mmCIF file of C-alpha atoms in Angstrom:
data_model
loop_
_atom_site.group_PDB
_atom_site.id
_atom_site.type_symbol
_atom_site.label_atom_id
_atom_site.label_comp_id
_atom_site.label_asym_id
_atom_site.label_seq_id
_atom_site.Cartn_x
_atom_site.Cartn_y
_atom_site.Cartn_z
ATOM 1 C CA UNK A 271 0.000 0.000 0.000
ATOM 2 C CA UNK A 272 2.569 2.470 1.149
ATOM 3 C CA UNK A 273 4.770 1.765 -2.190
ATOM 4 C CA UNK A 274 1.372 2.096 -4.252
ATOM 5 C CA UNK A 275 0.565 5.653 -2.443
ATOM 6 C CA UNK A 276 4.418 6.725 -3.020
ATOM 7 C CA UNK A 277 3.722 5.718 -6.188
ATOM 8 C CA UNK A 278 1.079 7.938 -7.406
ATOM 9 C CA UNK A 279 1.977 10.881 -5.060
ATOM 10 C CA UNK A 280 4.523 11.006 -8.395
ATOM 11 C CA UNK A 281 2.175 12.775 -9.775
ATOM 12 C CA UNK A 282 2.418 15.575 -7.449
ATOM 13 C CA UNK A 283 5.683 16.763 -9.397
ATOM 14 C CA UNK A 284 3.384 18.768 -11.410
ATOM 15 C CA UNK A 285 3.122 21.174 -9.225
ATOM 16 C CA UNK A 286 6.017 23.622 -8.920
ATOM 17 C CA UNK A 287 8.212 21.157 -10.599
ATOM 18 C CA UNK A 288 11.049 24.071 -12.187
ATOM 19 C CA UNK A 289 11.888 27.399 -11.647
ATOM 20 C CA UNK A 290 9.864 28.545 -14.372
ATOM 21 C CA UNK A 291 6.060 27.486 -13.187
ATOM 22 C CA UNK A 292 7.535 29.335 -10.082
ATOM 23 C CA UNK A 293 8.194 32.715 -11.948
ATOM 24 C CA UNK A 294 5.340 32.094 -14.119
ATOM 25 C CA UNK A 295 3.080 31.878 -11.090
ATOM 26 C CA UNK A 296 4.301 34.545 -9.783
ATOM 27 C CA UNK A 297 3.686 37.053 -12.449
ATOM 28 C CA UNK A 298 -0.115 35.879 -12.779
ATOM 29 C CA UNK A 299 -0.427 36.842 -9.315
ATOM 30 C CA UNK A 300 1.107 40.467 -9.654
ATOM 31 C CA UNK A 301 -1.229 40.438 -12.888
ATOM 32 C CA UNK A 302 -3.770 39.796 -10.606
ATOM 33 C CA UNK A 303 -3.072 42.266 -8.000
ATOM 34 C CA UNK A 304 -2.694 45.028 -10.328
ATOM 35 C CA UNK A 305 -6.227 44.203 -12.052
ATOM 36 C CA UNK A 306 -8.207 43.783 -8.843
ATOM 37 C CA UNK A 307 -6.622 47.408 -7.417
ATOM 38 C CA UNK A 308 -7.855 48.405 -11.144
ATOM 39 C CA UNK A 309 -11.144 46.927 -10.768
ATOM 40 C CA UNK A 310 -11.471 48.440 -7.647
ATOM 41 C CA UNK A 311 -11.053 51.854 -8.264
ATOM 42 C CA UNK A 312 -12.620 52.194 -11.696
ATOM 43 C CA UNK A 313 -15.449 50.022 -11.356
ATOM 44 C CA UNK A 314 -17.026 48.576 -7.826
ATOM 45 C CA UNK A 315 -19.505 50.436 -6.819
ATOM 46 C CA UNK A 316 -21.786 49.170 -3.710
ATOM 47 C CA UNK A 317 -25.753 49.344 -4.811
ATOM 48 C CA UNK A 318 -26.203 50.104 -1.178
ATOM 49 C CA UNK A 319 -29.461 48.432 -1.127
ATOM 50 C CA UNK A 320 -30.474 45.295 0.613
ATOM 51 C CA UNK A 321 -30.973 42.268 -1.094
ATOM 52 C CA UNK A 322 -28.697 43.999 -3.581
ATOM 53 C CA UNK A 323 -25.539 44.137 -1.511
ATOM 54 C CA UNK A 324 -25.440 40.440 -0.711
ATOM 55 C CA UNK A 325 -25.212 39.734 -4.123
ATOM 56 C CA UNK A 326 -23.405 42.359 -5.884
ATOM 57 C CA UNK A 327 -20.542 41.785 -3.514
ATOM 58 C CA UNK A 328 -20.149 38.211 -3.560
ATOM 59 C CA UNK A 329 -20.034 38.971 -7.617
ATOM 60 C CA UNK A 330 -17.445 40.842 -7.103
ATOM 61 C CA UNK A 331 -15.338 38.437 -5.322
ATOM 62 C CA UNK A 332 -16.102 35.513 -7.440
ATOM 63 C CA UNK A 333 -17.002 35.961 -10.516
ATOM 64 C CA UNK A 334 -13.452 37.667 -11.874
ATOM 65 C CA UNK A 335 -12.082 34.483 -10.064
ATOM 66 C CA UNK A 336 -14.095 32.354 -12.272
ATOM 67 C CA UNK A 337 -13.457 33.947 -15.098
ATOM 68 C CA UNK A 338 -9.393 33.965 -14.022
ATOM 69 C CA UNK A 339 -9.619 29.959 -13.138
ATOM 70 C CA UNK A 340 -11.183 29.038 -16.553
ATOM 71 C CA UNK A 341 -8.656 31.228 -18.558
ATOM 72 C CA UNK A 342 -5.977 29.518 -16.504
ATOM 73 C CA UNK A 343 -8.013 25.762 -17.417
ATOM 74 C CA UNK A 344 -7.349 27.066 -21.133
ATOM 75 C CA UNK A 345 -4.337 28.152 -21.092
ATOM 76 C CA UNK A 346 -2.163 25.170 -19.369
ATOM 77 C CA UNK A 347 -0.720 22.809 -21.534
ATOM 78 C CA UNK A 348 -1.815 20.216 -19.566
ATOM 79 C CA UNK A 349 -5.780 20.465 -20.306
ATOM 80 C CA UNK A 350 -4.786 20.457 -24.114
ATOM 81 C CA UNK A 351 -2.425 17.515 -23.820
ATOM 82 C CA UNK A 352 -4.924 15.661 -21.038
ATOM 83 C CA UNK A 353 -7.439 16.160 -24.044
ATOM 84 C CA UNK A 354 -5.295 15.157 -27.057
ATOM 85 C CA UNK A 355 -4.663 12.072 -24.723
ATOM 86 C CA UNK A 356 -8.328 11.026 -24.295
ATOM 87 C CA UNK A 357 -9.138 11.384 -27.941
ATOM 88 C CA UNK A 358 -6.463 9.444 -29.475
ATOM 89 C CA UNK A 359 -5.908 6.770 -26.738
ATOM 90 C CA UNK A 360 -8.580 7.086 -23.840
ATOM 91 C CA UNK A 361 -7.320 6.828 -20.150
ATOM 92 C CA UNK A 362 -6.470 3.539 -20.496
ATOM 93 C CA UNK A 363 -2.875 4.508 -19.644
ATOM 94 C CA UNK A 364 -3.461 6.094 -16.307
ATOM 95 C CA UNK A 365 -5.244 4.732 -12.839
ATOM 96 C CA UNK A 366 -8.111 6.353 -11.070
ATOM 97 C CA UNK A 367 -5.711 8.088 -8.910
ATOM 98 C CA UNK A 368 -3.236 9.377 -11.648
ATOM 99 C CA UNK A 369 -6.337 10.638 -13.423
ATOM 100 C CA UNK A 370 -7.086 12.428 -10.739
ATOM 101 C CA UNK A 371 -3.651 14.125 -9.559
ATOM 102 C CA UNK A 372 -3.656 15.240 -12.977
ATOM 103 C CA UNK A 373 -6.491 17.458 -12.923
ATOM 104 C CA UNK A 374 -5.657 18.594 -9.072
ATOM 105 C CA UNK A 375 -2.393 19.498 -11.180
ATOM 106 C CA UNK A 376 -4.457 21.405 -13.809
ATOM 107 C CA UNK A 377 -7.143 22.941 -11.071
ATOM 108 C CA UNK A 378 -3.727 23.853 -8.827
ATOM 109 C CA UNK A 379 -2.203 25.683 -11.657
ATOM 110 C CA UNK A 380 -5.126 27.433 -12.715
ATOM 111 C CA UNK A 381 -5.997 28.769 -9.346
ATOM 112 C CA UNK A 382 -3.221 31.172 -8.411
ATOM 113 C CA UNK A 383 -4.830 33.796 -10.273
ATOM 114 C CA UNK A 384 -8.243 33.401 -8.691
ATOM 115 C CA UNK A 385 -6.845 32.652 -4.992
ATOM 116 C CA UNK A 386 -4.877 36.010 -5.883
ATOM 117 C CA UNK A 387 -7.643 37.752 -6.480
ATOM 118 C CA UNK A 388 -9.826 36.730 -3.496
ATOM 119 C CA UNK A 389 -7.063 37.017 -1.247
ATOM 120 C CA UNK A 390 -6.633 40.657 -1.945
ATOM 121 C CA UNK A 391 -10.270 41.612 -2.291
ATOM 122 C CA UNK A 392 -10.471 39.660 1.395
ATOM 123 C CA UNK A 393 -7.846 42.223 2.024
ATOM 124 C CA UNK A 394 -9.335 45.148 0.909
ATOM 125 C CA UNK A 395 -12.592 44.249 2.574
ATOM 126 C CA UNK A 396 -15.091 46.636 0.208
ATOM 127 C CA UNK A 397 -16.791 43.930 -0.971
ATOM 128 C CA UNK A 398 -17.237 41.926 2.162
ATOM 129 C CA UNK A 399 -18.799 45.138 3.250
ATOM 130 C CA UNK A 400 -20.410 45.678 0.971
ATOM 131 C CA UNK A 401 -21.853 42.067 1.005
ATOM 132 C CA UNK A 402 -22.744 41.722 4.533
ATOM 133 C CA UNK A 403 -23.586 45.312 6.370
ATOM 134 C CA UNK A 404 -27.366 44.731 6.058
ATOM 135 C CA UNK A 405 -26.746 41.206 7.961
ATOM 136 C CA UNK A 406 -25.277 42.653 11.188
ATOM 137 C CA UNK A 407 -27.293 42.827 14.072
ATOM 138 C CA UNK A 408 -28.755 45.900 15.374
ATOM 139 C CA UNK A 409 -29.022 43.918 18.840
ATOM 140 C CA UNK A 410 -24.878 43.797 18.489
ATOM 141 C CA UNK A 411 -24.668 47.721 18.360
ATOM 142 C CA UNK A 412 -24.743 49.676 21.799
ATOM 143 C CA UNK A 413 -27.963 51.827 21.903
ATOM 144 C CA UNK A 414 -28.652 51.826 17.784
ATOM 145 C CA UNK A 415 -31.658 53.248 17.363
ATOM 146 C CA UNK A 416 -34.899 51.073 16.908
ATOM 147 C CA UNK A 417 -36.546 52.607 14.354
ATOM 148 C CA UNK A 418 -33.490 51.803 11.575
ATOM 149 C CA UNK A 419 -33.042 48.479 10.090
ATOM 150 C CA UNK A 420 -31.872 46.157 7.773
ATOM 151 C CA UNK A 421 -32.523 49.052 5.121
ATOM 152 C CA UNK A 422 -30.290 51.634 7.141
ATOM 153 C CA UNK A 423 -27.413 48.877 7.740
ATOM 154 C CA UNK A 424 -27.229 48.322 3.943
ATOM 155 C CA UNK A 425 -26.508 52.134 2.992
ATOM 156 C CA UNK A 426 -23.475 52.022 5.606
ATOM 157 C CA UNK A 427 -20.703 50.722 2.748
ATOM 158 C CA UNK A 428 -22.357 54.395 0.706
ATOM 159 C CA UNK A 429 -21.518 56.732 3.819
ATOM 160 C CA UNK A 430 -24.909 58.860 2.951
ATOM 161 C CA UNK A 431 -26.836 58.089 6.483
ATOM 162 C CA UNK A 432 -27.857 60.142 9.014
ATOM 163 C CA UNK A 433 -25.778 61.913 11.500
ATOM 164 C CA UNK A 434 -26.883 60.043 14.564
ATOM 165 C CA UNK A 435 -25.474 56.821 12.353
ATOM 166 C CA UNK A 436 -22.761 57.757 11.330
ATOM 167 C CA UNK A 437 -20.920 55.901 15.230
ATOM 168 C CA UNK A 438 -22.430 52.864 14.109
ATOM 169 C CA UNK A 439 -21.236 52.961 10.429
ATOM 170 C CA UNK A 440 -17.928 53.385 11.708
ATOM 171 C CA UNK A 441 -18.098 50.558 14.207
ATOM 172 C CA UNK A 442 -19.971 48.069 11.581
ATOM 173 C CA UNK A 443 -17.312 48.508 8.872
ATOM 174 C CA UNK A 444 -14.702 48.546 11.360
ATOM 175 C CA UNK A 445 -16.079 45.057 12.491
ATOM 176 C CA UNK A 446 -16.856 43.870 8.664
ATOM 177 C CA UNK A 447 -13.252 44.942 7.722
ATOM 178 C CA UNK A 448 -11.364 42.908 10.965
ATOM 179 C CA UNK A 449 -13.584 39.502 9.151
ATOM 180 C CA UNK A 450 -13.156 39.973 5.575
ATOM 181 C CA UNK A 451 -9.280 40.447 6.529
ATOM 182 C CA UNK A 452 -8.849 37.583 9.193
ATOM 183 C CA UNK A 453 -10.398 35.423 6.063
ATOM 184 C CA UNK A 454 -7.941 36.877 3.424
ATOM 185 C CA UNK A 455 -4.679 35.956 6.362
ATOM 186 C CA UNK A 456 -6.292 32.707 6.831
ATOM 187 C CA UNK A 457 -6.756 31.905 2.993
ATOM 188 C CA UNK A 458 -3.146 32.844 2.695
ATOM 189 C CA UNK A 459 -1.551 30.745 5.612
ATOM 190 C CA UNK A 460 -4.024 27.663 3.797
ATOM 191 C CA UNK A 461 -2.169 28.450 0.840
ATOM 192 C CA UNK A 462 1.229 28.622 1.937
ATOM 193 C CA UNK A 463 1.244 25.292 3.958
ATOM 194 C CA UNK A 464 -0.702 23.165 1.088
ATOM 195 C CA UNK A 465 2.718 24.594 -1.163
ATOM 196 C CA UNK A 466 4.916 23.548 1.530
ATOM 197 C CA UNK A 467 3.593 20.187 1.543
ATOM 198 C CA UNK A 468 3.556 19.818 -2.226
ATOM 199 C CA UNK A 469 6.761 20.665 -2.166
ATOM 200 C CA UNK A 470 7.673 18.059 0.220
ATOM 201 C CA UNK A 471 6.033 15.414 -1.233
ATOM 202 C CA UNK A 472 7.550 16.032 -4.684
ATOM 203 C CA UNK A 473 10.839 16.286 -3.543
ATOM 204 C CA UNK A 474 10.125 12.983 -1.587
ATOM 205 C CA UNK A 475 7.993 11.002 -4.241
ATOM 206 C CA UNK A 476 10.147 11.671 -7.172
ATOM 207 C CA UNK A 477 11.947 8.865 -8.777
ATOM 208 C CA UNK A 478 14.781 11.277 -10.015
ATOM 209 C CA UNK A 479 17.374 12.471 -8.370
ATOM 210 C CA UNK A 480 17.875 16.424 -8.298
ATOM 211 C CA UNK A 481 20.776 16.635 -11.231
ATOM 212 C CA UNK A 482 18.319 14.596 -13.229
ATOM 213 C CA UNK A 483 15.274 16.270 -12.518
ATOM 214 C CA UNK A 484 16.974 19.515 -13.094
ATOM 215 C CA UNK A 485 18.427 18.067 -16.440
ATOM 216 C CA UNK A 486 15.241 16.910 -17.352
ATOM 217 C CA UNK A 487 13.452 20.997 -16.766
ATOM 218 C CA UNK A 488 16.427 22.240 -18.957
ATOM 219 C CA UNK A 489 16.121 19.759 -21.987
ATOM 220 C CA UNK A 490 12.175 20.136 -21.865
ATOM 221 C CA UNK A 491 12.648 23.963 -22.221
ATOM 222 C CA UNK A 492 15.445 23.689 -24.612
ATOM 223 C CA UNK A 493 13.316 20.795 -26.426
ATOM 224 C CA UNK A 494 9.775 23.235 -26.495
ATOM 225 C CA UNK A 495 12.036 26.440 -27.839
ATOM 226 C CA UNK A 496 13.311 24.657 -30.547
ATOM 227 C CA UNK A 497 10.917 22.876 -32.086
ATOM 228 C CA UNK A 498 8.560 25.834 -31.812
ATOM 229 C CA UNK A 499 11.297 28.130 -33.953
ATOM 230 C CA UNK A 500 11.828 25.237 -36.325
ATOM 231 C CA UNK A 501 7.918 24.630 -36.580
ATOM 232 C CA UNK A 502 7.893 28.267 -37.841
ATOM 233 C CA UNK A 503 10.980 27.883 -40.007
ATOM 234 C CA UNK A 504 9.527 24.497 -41.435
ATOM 235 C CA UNK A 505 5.812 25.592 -42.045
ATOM 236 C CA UNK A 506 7.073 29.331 -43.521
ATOM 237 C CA UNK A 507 9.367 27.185 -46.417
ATOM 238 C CA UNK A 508 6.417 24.799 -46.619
ATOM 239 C CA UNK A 509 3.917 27.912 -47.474
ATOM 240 C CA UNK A 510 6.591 29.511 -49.807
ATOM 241 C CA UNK A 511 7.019 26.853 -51.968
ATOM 242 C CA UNK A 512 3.379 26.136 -52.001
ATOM 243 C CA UNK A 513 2.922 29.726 -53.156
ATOM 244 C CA UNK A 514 5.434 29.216 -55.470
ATOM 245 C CA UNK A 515 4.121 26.203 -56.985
ATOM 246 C CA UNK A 516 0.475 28.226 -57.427
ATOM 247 C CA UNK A 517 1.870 31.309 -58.985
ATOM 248 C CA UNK A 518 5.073 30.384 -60.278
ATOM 249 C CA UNK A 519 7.162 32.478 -58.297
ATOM 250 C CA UNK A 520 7.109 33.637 -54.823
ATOM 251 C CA UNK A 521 7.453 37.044 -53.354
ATOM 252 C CA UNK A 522 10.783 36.578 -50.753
ATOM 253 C CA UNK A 523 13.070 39.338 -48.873
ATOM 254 C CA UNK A 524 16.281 38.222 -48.844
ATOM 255 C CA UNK A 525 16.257 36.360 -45.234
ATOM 256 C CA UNK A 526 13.396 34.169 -46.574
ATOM 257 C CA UNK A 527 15.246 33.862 -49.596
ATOM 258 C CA UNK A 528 18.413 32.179 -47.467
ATOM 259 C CA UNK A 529 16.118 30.467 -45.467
ATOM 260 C CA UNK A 530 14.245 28.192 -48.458
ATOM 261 C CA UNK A 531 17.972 27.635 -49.459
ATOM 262 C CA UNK A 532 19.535 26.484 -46.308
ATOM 263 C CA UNK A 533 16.397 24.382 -45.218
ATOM 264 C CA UNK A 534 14.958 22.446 -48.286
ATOM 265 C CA UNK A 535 11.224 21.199 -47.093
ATOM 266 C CA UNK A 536 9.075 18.811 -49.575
ATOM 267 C CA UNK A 537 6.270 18.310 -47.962
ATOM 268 C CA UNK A 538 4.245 18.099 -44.264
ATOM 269 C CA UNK A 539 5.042 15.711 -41.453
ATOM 270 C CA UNK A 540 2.324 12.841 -41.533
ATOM 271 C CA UNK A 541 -0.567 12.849 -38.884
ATOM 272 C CA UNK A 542 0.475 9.879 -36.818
ATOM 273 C CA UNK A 543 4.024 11.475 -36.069
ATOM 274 C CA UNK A 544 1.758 14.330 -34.753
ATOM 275 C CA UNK A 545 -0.396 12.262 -32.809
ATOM 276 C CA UNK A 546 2.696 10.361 -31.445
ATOM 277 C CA UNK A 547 4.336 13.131 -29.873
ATOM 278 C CA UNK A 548 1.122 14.826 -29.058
ATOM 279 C CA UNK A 549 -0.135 13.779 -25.337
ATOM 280 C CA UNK A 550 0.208 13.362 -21.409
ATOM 281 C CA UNK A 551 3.503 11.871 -21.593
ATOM 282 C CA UNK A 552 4.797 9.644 -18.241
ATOM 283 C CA UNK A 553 8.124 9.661 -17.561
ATOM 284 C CA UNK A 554 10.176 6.457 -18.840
ATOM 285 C CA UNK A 555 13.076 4.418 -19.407
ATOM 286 C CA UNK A 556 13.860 1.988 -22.187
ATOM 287 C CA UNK A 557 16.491 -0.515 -21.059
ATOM 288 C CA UNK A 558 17.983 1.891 -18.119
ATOM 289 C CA UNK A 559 17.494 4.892 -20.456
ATOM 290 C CA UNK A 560 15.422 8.069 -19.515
ATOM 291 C CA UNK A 561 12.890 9.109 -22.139
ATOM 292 C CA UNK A 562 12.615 12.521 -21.669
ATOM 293 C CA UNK A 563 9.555 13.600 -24.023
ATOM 294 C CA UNK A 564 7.193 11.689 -26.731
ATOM 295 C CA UNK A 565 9.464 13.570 -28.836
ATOM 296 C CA UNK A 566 12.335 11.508 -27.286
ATOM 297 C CA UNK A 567 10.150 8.223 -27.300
ATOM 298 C CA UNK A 568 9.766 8.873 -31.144
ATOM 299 C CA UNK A 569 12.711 9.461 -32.043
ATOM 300 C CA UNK A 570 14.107 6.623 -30.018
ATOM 301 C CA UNK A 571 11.751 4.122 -32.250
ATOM 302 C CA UNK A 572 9.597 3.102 -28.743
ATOM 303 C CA UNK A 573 5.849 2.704 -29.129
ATOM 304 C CA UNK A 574 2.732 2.849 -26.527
ATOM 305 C CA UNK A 575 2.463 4.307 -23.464
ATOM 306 C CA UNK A 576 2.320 1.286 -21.662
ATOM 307 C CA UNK A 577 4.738 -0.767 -19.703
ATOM 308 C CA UNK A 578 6.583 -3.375 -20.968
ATOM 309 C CA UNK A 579 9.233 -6.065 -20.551
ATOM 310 C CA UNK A 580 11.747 -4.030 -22.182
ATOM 311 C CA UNK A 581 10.847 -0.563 -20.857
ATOM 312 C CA UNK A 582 10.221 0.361 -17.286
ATOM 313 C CA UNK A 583 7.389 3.130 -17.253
ATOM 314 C CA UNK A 584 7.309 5.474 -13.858
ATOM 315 C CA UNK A 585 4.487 7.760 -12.546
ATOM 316 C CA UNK A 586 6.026 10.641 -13.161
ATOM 317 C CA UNK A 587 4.157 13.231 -15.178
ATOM 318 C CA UNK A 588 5.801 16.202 -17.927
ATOM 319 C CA UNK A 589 4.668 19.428 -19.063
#
């Protein structure tokens, strides 16, 4: 059991697994501080009226943090590659629990620019306010008068209520503030000790040692920037001398010109080399061997995904 859990924990490696998820994550979150002081100032504005509050406030908080967690969903590589990966082979490959790790990878990823945003509208505490002034309790408020309400506790977050209020505004969004704050320190702390543990439990869990693993980050970055600047030197030659061969000739400066020179292409790379380097891919080894990308696998002549006699497959997921 415990080698089976150690096993699958693998998986955890997705999470702040280099330097550059780190960096990454990092600049979504100032992204995200700069665009909630942004939305703040230019465009929450409190209805001040109850039944109105409740909602309008919570919209505030959540909905840009919906919006932020699907746009991360979209743009991790992961969701693409989980999808590619269930339309060409099904999750055959992968058990319950790697299936599952995998999308707590792609959910993790995608929510440090939502948890960023709630944090520091927590912070802020306008619209907590905002949200919740109409629910406090006259009762709670030494000597508030008994002919104001519900109605009278909602226009608090609007300042515009009468003099003999004005105490008890002070003291209610004073209160509201010390909550919606206490939640935004206690979201962070949650935060920062589910990272630590990740971190733990990657550095524990993975099968590679650190040299490796940090081997591994460098040739899948050096791996992604080159194939994407020869995928734009191979499909620009491949559209030249298509023009070419529709009008004859084909209108070149003279870099383009030295490029269809230097790198002859005759045609398109076939679908299935596509599909076979297109995918989840689980770390491997063939015959003692690291297999550091489909690209790798391909190139290396190994098919499937599965394991077999000749190569040892480990739960160990890549970008």
């Amino acid at each position: 059991m415990a080698a089976f859990i150690a096993e699958n924990f693998r998986f955890l490696s997705l999470f702040f697994k280099s330097k550059d998820v780190m960096i990454f994550n990092g600049l979504v979150a100032l992204g995200t501080v700069g665009s909630e002081e942004l939305f703040s100032v230019m465009a929450f504005h409190c209805p001040c009226s109850p039944a109105r509050n409740y909602i309008y406030g919570l919209a505030a908080i959540g909905v840009p943090a919906l919006a932020l967690f699907l746009i991360g969903v979209v743009w991790n590589n992961h969701t693409w590659n989980l999808v590619a990966e269930c339309h060409k082979r099904g999750t055959k490959n992968f058990s319950a629990a790697a299936t599952f790790l995998l999308f707590g990878s792609i959910m993790g990823r995608a929510a440090v620019a939502p948890v960023t945003w709630s944090v520091f509208s927590l912070l802020r505490g306008e619209a907590y306010i905002c949200a919740l002034s109409e629910f406090v309790q006259p009762a709670s408020l030494d000597k508030f008068p008994a002919e104001y309400g519900a109605e009278a506790l909602a226009r608090f977050p609007c300042r515009d209520v009468p003099a003999n209020l004005t105490k008890f505004r002070d003291e209610v969004t004073r209160r509201l503030k010390y909550e919606s704050q206490l939640f935004g320190w206690l979201l962070i702390g949650i935060v920062a000790v589910l990272i630590f543990l990740t971190k733990c439990l990657k550095h524990c869990c993975s099968p590679l040692s650190y040299r490796q693993e940090a081997y591994w980050d460098q040739y899948r970055s050096n791996e992604d920037k080159l194939f994407r600047r020869t995928a734009e030197v191979h499909s620009r030659v491949l559209a030249a001398n298509n023009v070419k061969q529709f009008f004859g000739f084909v209108a070149l400066d003279k870099e383009e010109k030295e490029m269809v020179q230097e790198f002859p292409v005759e045609s398109a790379q076939p679908s299935p080399q596509w599909n076979a380097i297109t995918g989840v891919y689980i770390y491997r080894e063939d015959k003692g061997f690291p297999l550091y990308s489909r690209l790798h696998k391909w190139a290396k002549g190994v098919e499937g995904n599965g394991p077999s006699p000749e190569a040892h497959e480990m739960l160990f997921l890549a970008s």
